[in-house]
Coordinates of C-alpha atoms and ligand atoms in Angstrom, one line a residue:
Chain K
M17 CA -2.4 -7.5 -5.0
V18 CA -0.1 -9.0 -7.7
A19 CA -0.4 -12.4 -6.0
E20 CA -4.2 -12.2 -6.3
E21 CA -3.9 -11.1 -9.9
I22 CA -2.1 -14.3 -10.8
G23 CA -4.1 -16.5 -8.4
L24 CA -1.0 -17.5 -6.6
N25 CA -2.6 -19.0 -3.4
D26 CA -4.9 -21.3 -5.3
Y27 CA -2.0 -22.5 -7.4
L28 CA 0.3 -23.1 -4.4
E29 CA -2.5 -25.0 -2.6
A30 CA -3.1 -27.2 -5.6
N31 CA 0.6 -28.0 -5.5
G32 CA 0.8 -29.0 -1.9
V33 CA 2.2 -25.7 -0.5
E34 CA 0.3 -24.0 2.3
P35 CA 0.1 -20.3 1.8
V36 CA -0.7 -18.1 4.8
E37 CA -1.6 -14.5 4.3
T38 CA 0.0 -12.3 7.0
D39 CA -1.6 -8.9 6.7
L40 CA -4.4 -9.0 9.2
G41 CA -7.0 -8.0 6.6
E42 CA -5.7 -10.4 4.0
Y43 CA -5.6 -13.2 6.6
I44 CA -9.3 -12.5 7.5
I45 CA -10.4 -12.8 3.9
Q46 CA -8.2 -15.8 3.3
L47 CA -10.0 -17.6 6.1
R48 CA -13.4 -16.5 4.6
H49 CA -12.3 -17.6 1.1
E50 CA -13.2 -14.2 -0.3
P51 CA -11.4 -11.8 -2.6
P52 CA -10.3 -8.4 -1.2
S53 CA -12.8 -5.6 -1.4
H54 CA -10.2 -2.7 -1.2
I55 CA -6.6 -2.5 -2.2
I56 CA -5.4 -1.0 1.1
A57 CA -8.0 -2.4 3.5
P58 CA -8.9 -5.8 2.0
A59 CA -11.3 -6.8 4.7
I60 CA -13.1 -3.4 5.0
H61 CA -16.4 -5.1 4.3
V62 CA -16.2 -7.5 7.3
N63 CA -17.4 -6.7 10.8
K64 CA -15.8 -7.9 14.0
E65 CA -18.5 -10.5 14.7
E66 CA -17.7 -12.0 11.3
V67 CA -14.0 -11.9 12.1
A68 CA -14.7 -13.7 15.4
D69 CA -16.7 -16.4 13.5
A70 CA -13.9 -16.9 11.0
F71 CA -11.3 -17.2 13.8
R72 CA -13.5 -19.7 15.7
A73 CA -13.9 -21.8 12.6
A74 CA -10.2 -21.8 11.8
H75 CA -8.4 -21.8 15.2
T76 CA -10.1 -25.0 16.5
H77 CA -7.3 -25.8 18.8
L78 CA -8.2 -22.9 21.1
P79 CA -10.8 -23.1 23.8
K80 CA -14.3 -22.8 22.5
E81 CA -15.5 -20.6 25.4
R82 CA -12.9 -17.9 24.8
V83 CA -14.2 -14.4 24.6
L84 CA -13.6 -12.9 21.2
E85 CA -15.9 -9.9 21.1
E86 CA -13.6 -6.9 20.8
A87 CA -11.1 -5.9 18.2
P88 CA -8.1 -6.0 20.6
T89 CA -8.7 -9.7 21.6
L90 CA -9.1 -10.5 17.9
L91 CA -5.9 -8.8 17.0
A92 CA -4.1 -10.5 19.9
E93 CA -5.2 -13.9 18.7
A94 CA -4.2 -13.2 15.1
R95 CA -0.8 -12.0 16.3
K96 CA -0.2 -15.1 18.3
I97 CA -1.3 -17.5 15.6
L98 CA 0.6 -15.7 12.8
R99 CA 3.7 -15.4 14.9
E100 CA 3.9 -19.2 15.0
K101 CA 3.4 -19.3 11.2
F102 CA 6.2 -16.7 10.7
V103 CA 8.6 -18.8 12.8
A104 CA 7.7 -22.0 11.1
A105 CA 7.6 -20.8 7.5
D106 CA 10.2 -22.0 5.0
V107 CA 9.7 -19.3 2.4
G108 CA 8.5 -15.7 2.7
I109 CA 6.7 -14.2 -0.3
T110 CA 6.2 -10.4 -0.4
G111 CA 5.0 -8.0 -3.0
A112 CA 6.9 -4.9 -3.9
N113 CA 5.6 -1.3 -3.7
F114 CA 8.7 -0.3 -5.7
L115 CA 11.7 -1.8 -7.4
I116 CA 14.8 0.4 -7.4
A117 CA 16.7 0.3 -10.7
E118 CA 19.9 1.8 -9.3
T119 CA 20.5 -0.7 -6.6
G120 CA 18.3 -3.7 -7.4
S121 CA 16.4 -3.2 -4.2
T122 CA 12.8 -4.1 -3.6
V123 CA 10.6 -2.0 -1.3
I124 CA 7.7 -3.0 0.8
V125 CA 5.5 -0.7 2.9
T126 CA 3.3 -1.9 5.7
N127 CA 1.9 -0.7 9.0
E128 CA 1.8 -4.0 10.7
G129 CA 5.3 -5.2 10.1
N130 CA 4.1 -8.4 8.5
G131 CA 6.2 -7.8 5.4
D132 CA 9.3 -7.5 7.5
L133 CA 8.7 -10.7 9.5
T134 CA 7.8 -12.5 6.3
Q135 CA 11.1 -11.6 4.7
T136 CA 13.4 -11.8 7.7
L137 CA 12.6 -15.1 9.4
P138 CA 12.2 -17.7 6.6
K139 CA 15.2 -19.2 4.8
A140 CA 14.2 -17.6 1.4
H141 CA 12.6 -14.4 0.4
I142 CA 10.7 -14.3 -2.9
V143 CA 9.5 -10.9 -4.2
L144 CA 6.6 -10.6 -6.6
G145 CA 6.8 -7.3 -8.4
S146 CA 5.5 -6.0 -11.7
I147 CA 7.2 -3.9 -14.3
E148 CA 5.6 -0.6 -13.5
K149 CA 7.0 -0.6 -10.0
V150 CA 10.5 0.2 -11.2
V151 CA 11.7 3.7 -10.2
P152 CA 15.2 5.0 -11.1
T153 CA 16.8 5.9 -7.8
L154 CA 16.5 5.9 -4.0
E155 CA 15.8 9.6 -4.2
D156 CA 12.9 9.0 -6.6
A157 CA 11.5 6.4 -4.2
A158 CA 11.6 8.9 -1.4
T159 CA 9.4 11.3 -3.4
I160 CA 6.8 8.7 -4.2
L161 CA 6.8 7.2 -0.7
R162 CA 5.8 10.6 0.7
L163 CA 2.7 10.5 -1.6
L164 CA 1.8 6.9 -0.9
A165 CA 1.4 7.1 2.9
R166 CA -0.6 10.3 2.8
S167 CA -2.9 9.2 0.0
A168 CA -3.4 5.7 1.3
T169 CA -4.1 6.2 5.0
G170 CA -3.5 9.9 5.8
Q171 CA -0.4 9.0 7.7
E172 CA 2.7 11.2 7.5
F173 CA 4.6 8.0 6.7
S174 CA 3.8 4.3 7.0
V175 CA 5.2 2.5 10.0
Y176 CA 7.5 0.2 8.1
T177 CA 9.2 1.0 4.8
T178 CA 11.8 -1.6 4.0
F179 CA 14.4 -1.7 1.3
S180 CA 15.7 -5.2 0.6
T181 CA 18.8 -5.9 -1.4
G182 CA 20.1 -9.4 -1.9
P183 CA 20.2 -12.3 0.6
R184 CA 21.8 -11.9 4.1
R185 CA 25.5 -11.2 4.0
A186 CA 27.9 -13.8 5.2
E187 CA 28.5 -12.0 8.5
D188 CA 24.8 -11.2 9.2
A189 CA 23.1 -12.8 12.2
D190 CA 19.6 -12.9 10.5
G191 CA 17.8 -12.5 7.2
P192 CA 17.0 -15.0 4.4
G193 CA 19.7 -17.0 2.8
A194 CA 18.1 -16.7 -0.7
F195 CA 16.5 -13.7 -2.4
H196 CA 14.6 -14.2 -5.6
V197 CA 12.7 -11.5 -7.5
V198 CA 10.0 -12.2 -10.0
I199 CA 8.9 -9.4 -12.3
L200 CA 5.5 -9.7 -13.8
D201 CA 4.3 -8.1 -17.0
N202 CA 0.8 -9.6 -17.5
G203 CA -0.4 -7.2 -20.1
R204 CA 1.2 -4.1 -18.7
S205 CA 3.8 -3.6 -21.5
R206 CA 1.0 -3.4 -24.0
M207 CA -0.1 -0.2 -22.3
L208 CA 3.3 1.5 -23.0
G209 CA 3.3 3.8 -26.0
T210 CA -0.5 4.2 -25.8
E211 CA -2.4 6.9 -23.8
F212 CA -3.0 4.2 -21.2
Q213 CA 0.7 4.4 -20.3
E214 CA -0.3 7.0 -17.7
M215 CA -2.1 4.2 -15.7
L216 CA 1.3 2.6 -15.1
R217 CA 2.1 5.4 -12.7
C218 CA -0.5 4.0 -10.3
I219 CA 1.0 3.4 -6.8
R220 CA -2.1 1.5 -5.5
C221 CA -2.8 4.1 -2.8
G222 CA -6.6 3.5 -2.9
A223 CA -7.4 7.2 -2.8
C224 CA -9.5 7.0 -5.9
L225 CA -11.6 4.2 -4.4
N226 CA -12.2 6.1 -1.2
H227 CA -13.5 9.1 -3.0
C228 CA -15.5 7.3 -5.7
P229 CA -19.3 7.5 -5.2
V230 CA -19.8 4.4 -7.3
Y231 CA -17.3 2.4 -5.2
G232 CA -19.0 3.7 -2.1
A233 CA -22.4 2.5 -3.2
I234 CA -21.5 -0.9 -4.6
G235 CA -18.4 -1.9 -2.7
G236 CA -15.2 -3.6 -4.0
H237 CA -16.6 -7.1 -4.7
A238 CA -19.0 -5.8 -7.3
Y239 CA -16.0 -5.0 -9.6
G240 CA -15.6 -8.8 -9.9
W241 CA -11.8 -9.0 -9.7
V242 CA -8.7 -7.9 -7.8
Y243 CA -8.7 -4.1 -8.6
P244 CA -11.8 -2.2 -7.7
G245 CA -12.8 1.5 -8.0
P246 CA -11.7 3.9 -10.7
M247 CA -8.1 2.4 -10.9
G248 CA -9.6 -1.0 -11.4
A249 CA -12.0 0.3 -14.0
V250 CA -9.0 1.4 -16.1
L251 CA -6.5 -1.4 -15.3
T252 CA -8.7 -4.5 -15.3
P253 CA -9.8 -4.3 -18.9
W254 CA -6.1 -4.2 -19.9
L255 CA -5.3 -7.2 -17.8
V256 CA -8.3 -9.5 -18.5
G257 CA -9.5 -8.0 -21.8
L258 CA -12.2 -5.4 -22.4
E259 CA -14.6 -8.2 -23.5
E260 CA -14.4 -9.6 -20.0
A261 CA -14.6 -6.3 -18.2
R262 CA -16.6 -4.0 -20.4
D263 CA -19.0 -2.9 -17.6
L264 CA -16.2 -1.5 -15.5
P265 CA -15.4 1.7 -17.4
N266 CA -19.1 2.3 -17.4
A267 CA -19.3 2.2 -13.6
S268 CA -18.5 5.9 -13.3
T269 CA -20.5 9.1 -13.0
F270 CA -17.5 11.0 -14.3
C271 CA -17.7 13.3 -11.3
G272 CA -13.9 13.6 -11.6
K273 CA -13.1 13.2 -7.9
C274 CA -10.7 10.2 -8.6
E275 CA -8.5 12.4 -10.9
A276 CA -8.6 15.2 -8.3
V277 CA -7.3 13.1 -5.5
C278 CA -4.9 10.9 -7.4
P279 CA -1.4 11.7 -6.1
M280 CA 0.1 10.4 -9.4
R281 CA -2.2 12.7 -11.5
I282 CA -3.6 9.9 -13.6
P283 CA -6.5 11.2 -15.8
L284 CA -8.8 8.3 -14.8
P285 CA -12.1 9.8 -16.3
K286 CA -10.4 10.4 -19.6
L287 CA -9.1 6.8 -19.7
M288 CA -12.5 5.4 -18.7
R289 CA -14.1 7.5 -21.5
R290 CA -11.5 6.1 -23.9
L291 CA -12.4 2.6 -22.9
R292 CA -16.1 3.3 -23.5
E293 CA -15.2 4.5 -26.9
Q294 CA -13.3 1.3 -27.6
E295 CA -16.2 -0.7 -26.3
Y296 CA -18.4 1.0 -28.8
E297 CA -16.0 0.8 -31.7
R298 CA -15.3 -2.9 -31.1
K299 CA -19.0 -3.5 -30.9
L300 CA -18.7 -5.1 -27.5
S301 CA -21.8 -3.4 -26.1
P302 CA -25.2 -5.1 -26.6
P303 CA -27.2 -4.1 -29.8
A304 CA -30.0 -2.4 -27.8
A305 CA -27.5 -0.1 -26.0
R306 CA -25.8 0.7 -29.4
W307 CA -29.2 1.5 -31.0
A308 CA -30.2 3.7 -28.1
I309 CA -26.9 5.6 -28.3
A310 CA -27.2 6.0 -32.1
L311 CA -30.8 7.2 -31.7
W312 CA -29.7 9.7 -29.1
A313 CA -26.8 10.9 -31.2
F314 CA -29.2 11.4 -34.2
A315 CA -31.5 13.5 -32.1
A316 CA -28.9 15.4 -30.2
R317 CA -27.5 16.8 -33.4
R318 CA -31.0 18.1 -34.4
P319 CA -31.9 20.5 -31.6
A320 CA -35.5 21.1 -32.8
L321 CA -36.1 17.3 -32.9
Y322 CA -34.5 16.8 -29.6
R323 CA -36.6 19.5 -27.9
L324 CA -39.8 18.0 -29.4
G325 CA -38.8 14.4 -28.4
A326 CA -37.8 15.4 -24.9
S327 CA -40.9 17.4 -24.2
L328 CA -43.2 14.7 -25.7
A329 CA -41.5 12.1 -23.5
A330 CA -41.8 14.3 -20.4
Q331 CA -45.5 14.8 -21.1
I332 CA -46.3 11.3 -21.9
L333 CA -44.3 9.7 -19.0
G334 CA -45.5 12.5 -16.7
A335 CA -49.2 11.7 -17.5
L336 CA -48.7 8.0 -17.3
G337 CA -46.9 8.2 -14.0
R338 CA -48.9 10.9 -12.3
R339 CA -50.7 8.6 -9.9
T340 CA -47.7 6.9 -8.3
G341 CA -44.9 9.3 -9.3
R342 CA -42.8 6.4 -10.5
F343 CA -42.6 3.4 -12.8
R344 CA -42.0 -0.1 -11.5
T345 CA -41.1 -1.2 -15.0
L346 CA -40.5 0.4 -18.4
P347 CA -40.3 -1.1 -21.9
L348 CA -36.7 -1.3 -23.2
A349 CA -35.3 -0.5 -19.7
Q350 CA -36.3 -3.7 -17.8
G351 CA -32.7 -4.3 -16.9
W352 CA -32.5 -0.9 -15.2
T353 CA -35.9 -1.1 -13.5
A354 CA -35.3 -4.6 -12.2
G355 CA -33.3 -3.1 -9.4
R356 CA -35.1 0.2 -8.8
D357 CA -38.1 2.4 -9.8
F358 CA -37.9 5.0 -12.5
P359 CA -39.1 8.4 -11.2
A360 CA -41.8 9.8 -13.4
P361 CA -41.0 13.2 -14.9
Q362 CA -43.1 16.2 -13.8
G363 CA -44.5 16.8 -17.3
R364 CA -42.2 19.5 -18.6
S365 CA -38.7 19.1 -20.1
F366 CA -35.7 20.7 -18.7
Q367 CA -35.1 22.8 -21.7
S368 CA -38.6 24.3 -21.6
L369 CA -38.3 25.1 -17.9
W370 CA -34.9 26.7 -18.6
A371 CA -36.2 28.8 -21.5
E372 CA -39.0 30.1 -19.2
R373 CA -36.6 31.2 -16.5
K374 CA -34.3 33.0 -18.8
Chain J
M16 CA 12.9 -16.3 -26.8
S17 CA 12.6 -16.3 -23.1
A18 CA 9.7 -14.5 -21.3
R19 CA 12.2 -12.0 -20.1
E20 CA 13.5 -11.1 -23.6
E21 CA 10.0 -11.0 -24.9
M22 CA 9.0 -8.6 -22.2
L23 CA 12.0 -6.3 -22.6
G24 CA 11.6 -6.4 -26.4
R25 CA 8.0 -5.2 -26.0
I26 CA 9.1 -2.4 -23.7
R27 CA 11.9 -1.4 -26.0
G28 CA 9.6 -1.5 -29.0
A29 CA 7.1 0.8 -27.2
V30 CA 9.4 3.4 -25.7
G31 CA 12.7 3.3 -27.4
K32 CA 12.1 2.7 -31.1
G33 CA 15.4 3.0 -33.0
R34 CA 17.2 5.0 -30.4
A35 CA 18.4 2.3 -28.0
P36 CA 22.0 3.3 -27.6
D37 CA 21.0 6.9 -26.7
A38 CA 18.3 5.7 -24.5
A39 CA 20.7 3.4 -22.6
R40 CA 23.1 6.3 -22.1
A41 CA 20.3 8.5 -20.9
V42 CA 19.2 5.9 -18.4
D43 CA 22.8 5.5 -17.0
A44 CA 23.1 9.2 -16.6
R45 CA 19.7 9.4 -14.9
L46 CA 20.7 6.7 -12.4
A47 CA 24.1 8.1 -11.7
A48 CA 22.9 11.7 -10.9
H49 CA 20.9 10.8 -7.8
Q50 CA 19.1 14.0 -8.3
T51 CA 16.6 14.9 -5.6
N52 CA 13.1 16.0 -6.4
L53 CA 11.0 18.5 -4.5
I54 CA 11.8 18.3 -0.7
P55 CA 9.2 19.7 1.7
A56 CA 10.5 22.8 3.4
R57 CA 9.3 21.9 6.8
S58 CA 12.4 19.8 7.7
Q59 CA 14.9 22.3 6.3
L60 CA 15.8 23.7 9.7
A61 CA 18.8 24.6 12.0
P62 CA 20.1 21.5 13.9
E63 CA 18.2 22.2 17.2
A64 CA 14.9 22.9 15.5
K65 CA 15.4 19.8 13.4
I66 CA 15.8 17.7 16.5
A67 CA 12.7 19.3 18.0
L68 CA 10.7 18.4 14.9
F69 CA 12.0 14.9 15.0
E70 CA 10.8 14.6 18.6
T71 CA 7.3 16.0 17.8
M72 CA 6.8 13.8 14.8
A73 CA 8.0 10.6 16.5
R74 CA 5.6 11.2 19.4
E75 CA 2.9 11.9 16.9
A76 CA 3.5 8.5 15.4
S77 CA 3.0 7.0 19.0
A78 CA 6.7 6.4 19.7
T79 CA 7.9 7.4 23.2
L80 CA 11.1 9.3 23.6
T81 CA 13.6 10.2 26.3
R82 CA 16.3 12.8 25.6
I83 CA 19.5 12.6 27.7
S84 CA 22.7 14.6 27.5
A85 CA 25.4 12.0 28.0
S86 CA 25.8 8.6 26.3
S87 CA 27.0 7.2 29.6
D88 CA 23.5 7.7 30.9
V89 CA 21.9 5.4 28.2
P90 CA 22.0 2.2 30.4
E91 CA 20.3 4.0 33.2
A92 CA 17.7 5.6 30.9
I93 CA 16.8 2.2 29.5
A94 CA 16.6 0.5 32.9
R95 CA 14.4 3.3 34.2
F96 CA 12.1 3.1 31.2
L97 CA 11.7 -0.7 31.6
K98 CA 10.9 -0.3 35.3
Q99 CA 8.4 2.5 34.8
E100 CA 6.5 0.5 32.2
N101 CA 6.6 -2.6 34.2
L102 CA 8.5 -4.5 31.5
P103 CA 10.9 -7.4 31.9
S104 CA 14.6 -6.6 32.5
R105 CA 15.9 -9.3 30.1
V106 CA 17.1 -7.6 27.0
A107 CA 18.4 -8.7 23.6
M108 CA 20.9 -6.1 22.5
A109 CA 22.7 -5.3 19.2
P110 CA 26.4 -6.3 19.4
D111 CA 27.4 -2.8 18.2
S112 CA 30.7 -1.7 19.8
W113 CA 29.6 1.9 20.6
L114 CA 26.5 0.7 22.3
G115 CA 28.3 -2.1 24.1
G116 CA 30.8 0.4 25.5
L117 CA 28.3 2.6 27.3
G118 CA 28.8 1.1 30.8
W119 CA 26.1 -1.5 31.1
E120 CA 27.8 -3.1 34.2
K121 CA 26.4 -0.2 36.2
Q122 CA 22.9 -1.6 35.7
P123 CA 23.2 -5.1 37.3
L124 CA 19.5 -5.6 37.2
L125 CA 19.4 -5.7 33.4
S126 CA 20.2 -9.1 32.0
I127 CA 21.6 -8.6 28.6
R128 CA 22.2 -11.1 25.7
R129 CA 24.0 -9.8 22.7
G130 CA 23.1 -10.9 19.2
R131 CA 19.9 -11.4 17.1
A132 CA 16.5 -11.5 18.7
E133 CA 14.6 -14.7 19.2
P134 CA 10.8 -15.1 19.2
S135 CA 10.9 -15.4 23.0
D136 CA 12.6 -12.0 23.5
D137 CA 10.5 -9.3 25.1
V138 CA 12.8 -6.3 24.7
G139 CA 15.2 -5.4 21.9
V140 CA 17.8 -2.7 22.0
T141 CA 19.6 -1.5 18.9
V142 CA 21.1 1.6 17.3
A143 CA 19.9 3.7 14.3
F144 CA 21.9 4.8 11.3
A145 CA 20.0 8.1 11.0
A146 CA 16.7 9.6 11.8
I147 CA 14.4 11.7 9.6
A148 CA 12.9 14.8 11.2
E149 CA 10.2 15.3 8.5
T150 CA 8.2 12.4 9.8
G151 CA 9.9 11.2 13.0
T152 CA 11.3 8.2 11.2
L153 CA 14.2 6.0 12.2
M154 CA 16.5 4.5 9.6
L155 CA 17.9 1.2 10.7
L156 CA 20.4 -0.9 8.7
S157 CA 20.9 -4.6 8.9
G158 CA 24.4 -5.9 9.6
P159 CA 26.5 -8.1 11.9
D160 CA 26.3 -5.3 14.5
T161 CA 22.6 -4.5 14.1
P162 CA 20.5 -7.6 13.3
T163 CA 17.1 -6.7 11.9
T164 CA 15.2 -9.1 14.2
L165 CA 16.0 -6.8 17.1
N166 CA 13.6 -4.2 15.9
L167 CA 10.9 -6.6 14.7
L168 CA 10.4 -9.5 17.0
P169 CA 10.3 -8.1 20.6
E170 CA 7.1 -6.5 21.9
T171 CA 9.2 -3.6 23.0
S172 CA 11.7 -2.1 20.7
I173 CA 14.2 0.4 22.1
V174 CA 16.4 2.4 19.7
V175 CA 19.4 4.5 20.8
L176 CA 20.0 7.5 18.6
R177 CA 22.5 10.3 18.7
A178 CA 21.3 13.8 18.1
S179 CA 23.9 14.3 15.4
Q180 CA 22.2 11.5 13.4
V181 CA 19.0 13.5 12.9
V182 CA 18.6 14.8 9.3
G183 CA 15.8 16.7 7.8
A184 CA 14.5 14.6 4.8
Y185 CA 14.9 11.0 3.5
E186 CA 17.1 12.3 0.7
E187 CA 19.7 13.6 3.2
A188 CA 19.7 10.1 4.9
W189 CA 20.3 8.5 1.5
A190 CA 23.2 10.9 0.8
Q191 CA 24.8 9.9 4.1
L192 CA 24.4 6.2 3.3
R193 CA 26.0 6.8 -0.1
Q194 CA 28.9 8.5 1.6
V195 CA 29.7 5.8 4.1
R196 CA 28.9 2.8 1.9
N197 CA 30.3 3.9 -1.4
G198 CA 30.5 0.7 -3.4
E199 CA 31.7 -0.4 -6.8
G200 CA 31.2 1.9 -9.7
G201 CA 29.8 4.6 -7.4
V202 CA 26.7 2.6 -6.6
V203 CA 25.8 2.6 -3.0
A204 CA 26.5 -0.7 -1.3
M205 CA 23.1 -1.4 0.2
P206 CA 23.0 -3.7 3.3
R207 CA 20.5 -6.6 3.1
T208 CA 17.8 -4.4 4.6
V209 CA 17.3 -0.7 5.2
N210 CA 14.3 -0.3 7.6
F211 CA 12.5 3.0 7.9
V212 CA 10.5 2.8 11.1
T213 CA 7.9 5.4 12.1
G214 CA 6.3 4.5 15.4
P215 CA 5.1 1.1 16.7
S216 CA 3.4 -1.6 14.6
R217 CA -0.4 -1.1 14.1
S218 CA -3.4 -2.3 12.2
A219 CA -6.8 -0.9 11.4
D220 CA -8.0 -4.0 9.5
I221 CA -10.8 -4.8 12.0
E222 CA -13.6 -2.3 11.5
Q223 CA -11.0 0.4 10.8
Q224 CA -10.2 0.7 14.5
L225 CA -6.6 1.6 14.9
Q226 CA -4.7 -0.8 17.3
M227 CA -1.1 -0.9 18.2
G228 CA 1.1 -4.0 18.1
A229 CA -0.1 -5.9 15.0
H230 CA 2.9 -8.1 14.2
G231 CA 5.8 -6.0 15.1
P232 CA 6.6 -4.2 18.3
R233 CA 3.7 -2.8 20.5
R234 CA 6.0 -0.1 21.9
L235 CA 8.8 1.9 20.2
H236 CA 11.0 3.8 22.6
I237 CA 13.7 6.1 21.4
V238 CA 16.6 7.2 23.6
L239 CA 18.0 10.4 22.1
V240 CA 21.5 11.2 23.2
D241 CA 23.0 14.7 22.8
E242 CA 26.7 13.9 23.0
Ligands
SF4_4 S1 -5.1 5.6 -9.7 FE1 -4.2 7.2 -8.4 S2 -5.5 7.4 -6.6 FE2 -6.1 5.5 -7.6 S3 -4.8 3.9 -6.5 FE3 -3.7 4.6 -8.3 S4 -2.3 6.2 -7.6 FE4 -3.9 6.0 -6.0

């Protein structure tokens, strides 16, 4: 995902280098010219008919009449095509799930084996890592690797976990002749020493995406950039600026599932809440929203006023909406009602119903 | 100032304000201790139970496994597996001396080439450094005797493993590696690659249907030798 973060493929293409994604999911979205929609399963939004269309459009040297209906035939075709690319490539670029301080090793975890072919067959291996991937020792990596596989895909352990250290040795029969590691900061070090430092523990397992009701409803592309879901809602504002991404920390119901499932125990709701506060403090939210919040805060601190307002609103809206039970449009909330109807209250406020039951 | 110095400066500023010498010593001590963290209890077993756990977990990860008692039976076990599965009898094999000395001449139907694997190879045979019972994982090192391509390129990957090489957890495997490859300044001399392999290659990238044989081997067969 670091390559997407820095727009590596576009840059390489513009400079006459042909980048080929090798993870099957990444390859599919590369052919479709799309960003990933999930950090573990980048093509999770694509169905197999669309994969077949993408393959037909790209693999024009293969017979047009070939049958490409089922997943196994699609996989077989991708395997064959990409195998040729592996063998022909001059340089292999991989990411790094971890960097080991003790030995200077880089670690990559895959189920397909694409990371291994990428770094074994070409003449040079370039690793793109970022500063938060550094762990002290091999033993520390073992602990976190246990968490990664289970949280990412529910496997006991991923199929391939590979530690790479330096280029091939003089007496080796295979492996790259050159090994080059790039370590990216891109805004991460600014998080150190703040409460957002905890986000640097993220191992990109995707568990918080999988359990997020908002991610489930809107999908990964709606987050607008590389990192979706709760982890993206915290990380993206730091990497691109809160001005650019101020909607993201608001895309949460604060149900707390992300924090509950995070294997690295990152307090995602707390961090999103903090970003919302910053958004307010830095006056990044639109004036209408700020006014509404100020008004609400004024009322919420005056219980009698709040009760009166709530019951008036419930009565008026309840009377106005009695016929259809919903509003197609509401003043001051057109943005909200543009996409859905507002259900009409039943005429009584929650507090008055509560008081009655007690 | 280079980008690197700038980055390191920012990190120092944020985490180590004013106590850099102490911090550096603390880091050195932390790295040298190789302390293990919590290790799941399930792999902490007597040798035979550990081997049984390895077998179960490897099968669970869709590897196949034959257990034999004598290393001299390895060639026959491999020949039988290839025949049973209707696989080619041309084999690319690791030039490892122990593996090479197992009596392959008794299997004249196998045609063996020793060295790295080429893209055209169908079957690769190599040896493991260790195996981890906790998850049924093989630990393979790159080196002149065990080229990495052997366990990556062929559709069928066969790995010969001795029962005594089975350890409980990853941490035990690291400890063994530290012992046999103790490098300068007590830092383990890592080979170019250490490959942890758990079952054959797979992908679920098309409609989340799990399929075997994505880019690496479609089949992983383990020959476990007691002696
Ligand atoms: S925030 Fe936690 S759950 Fe989400 S991707 Fe990162 S480590 Fe996984």
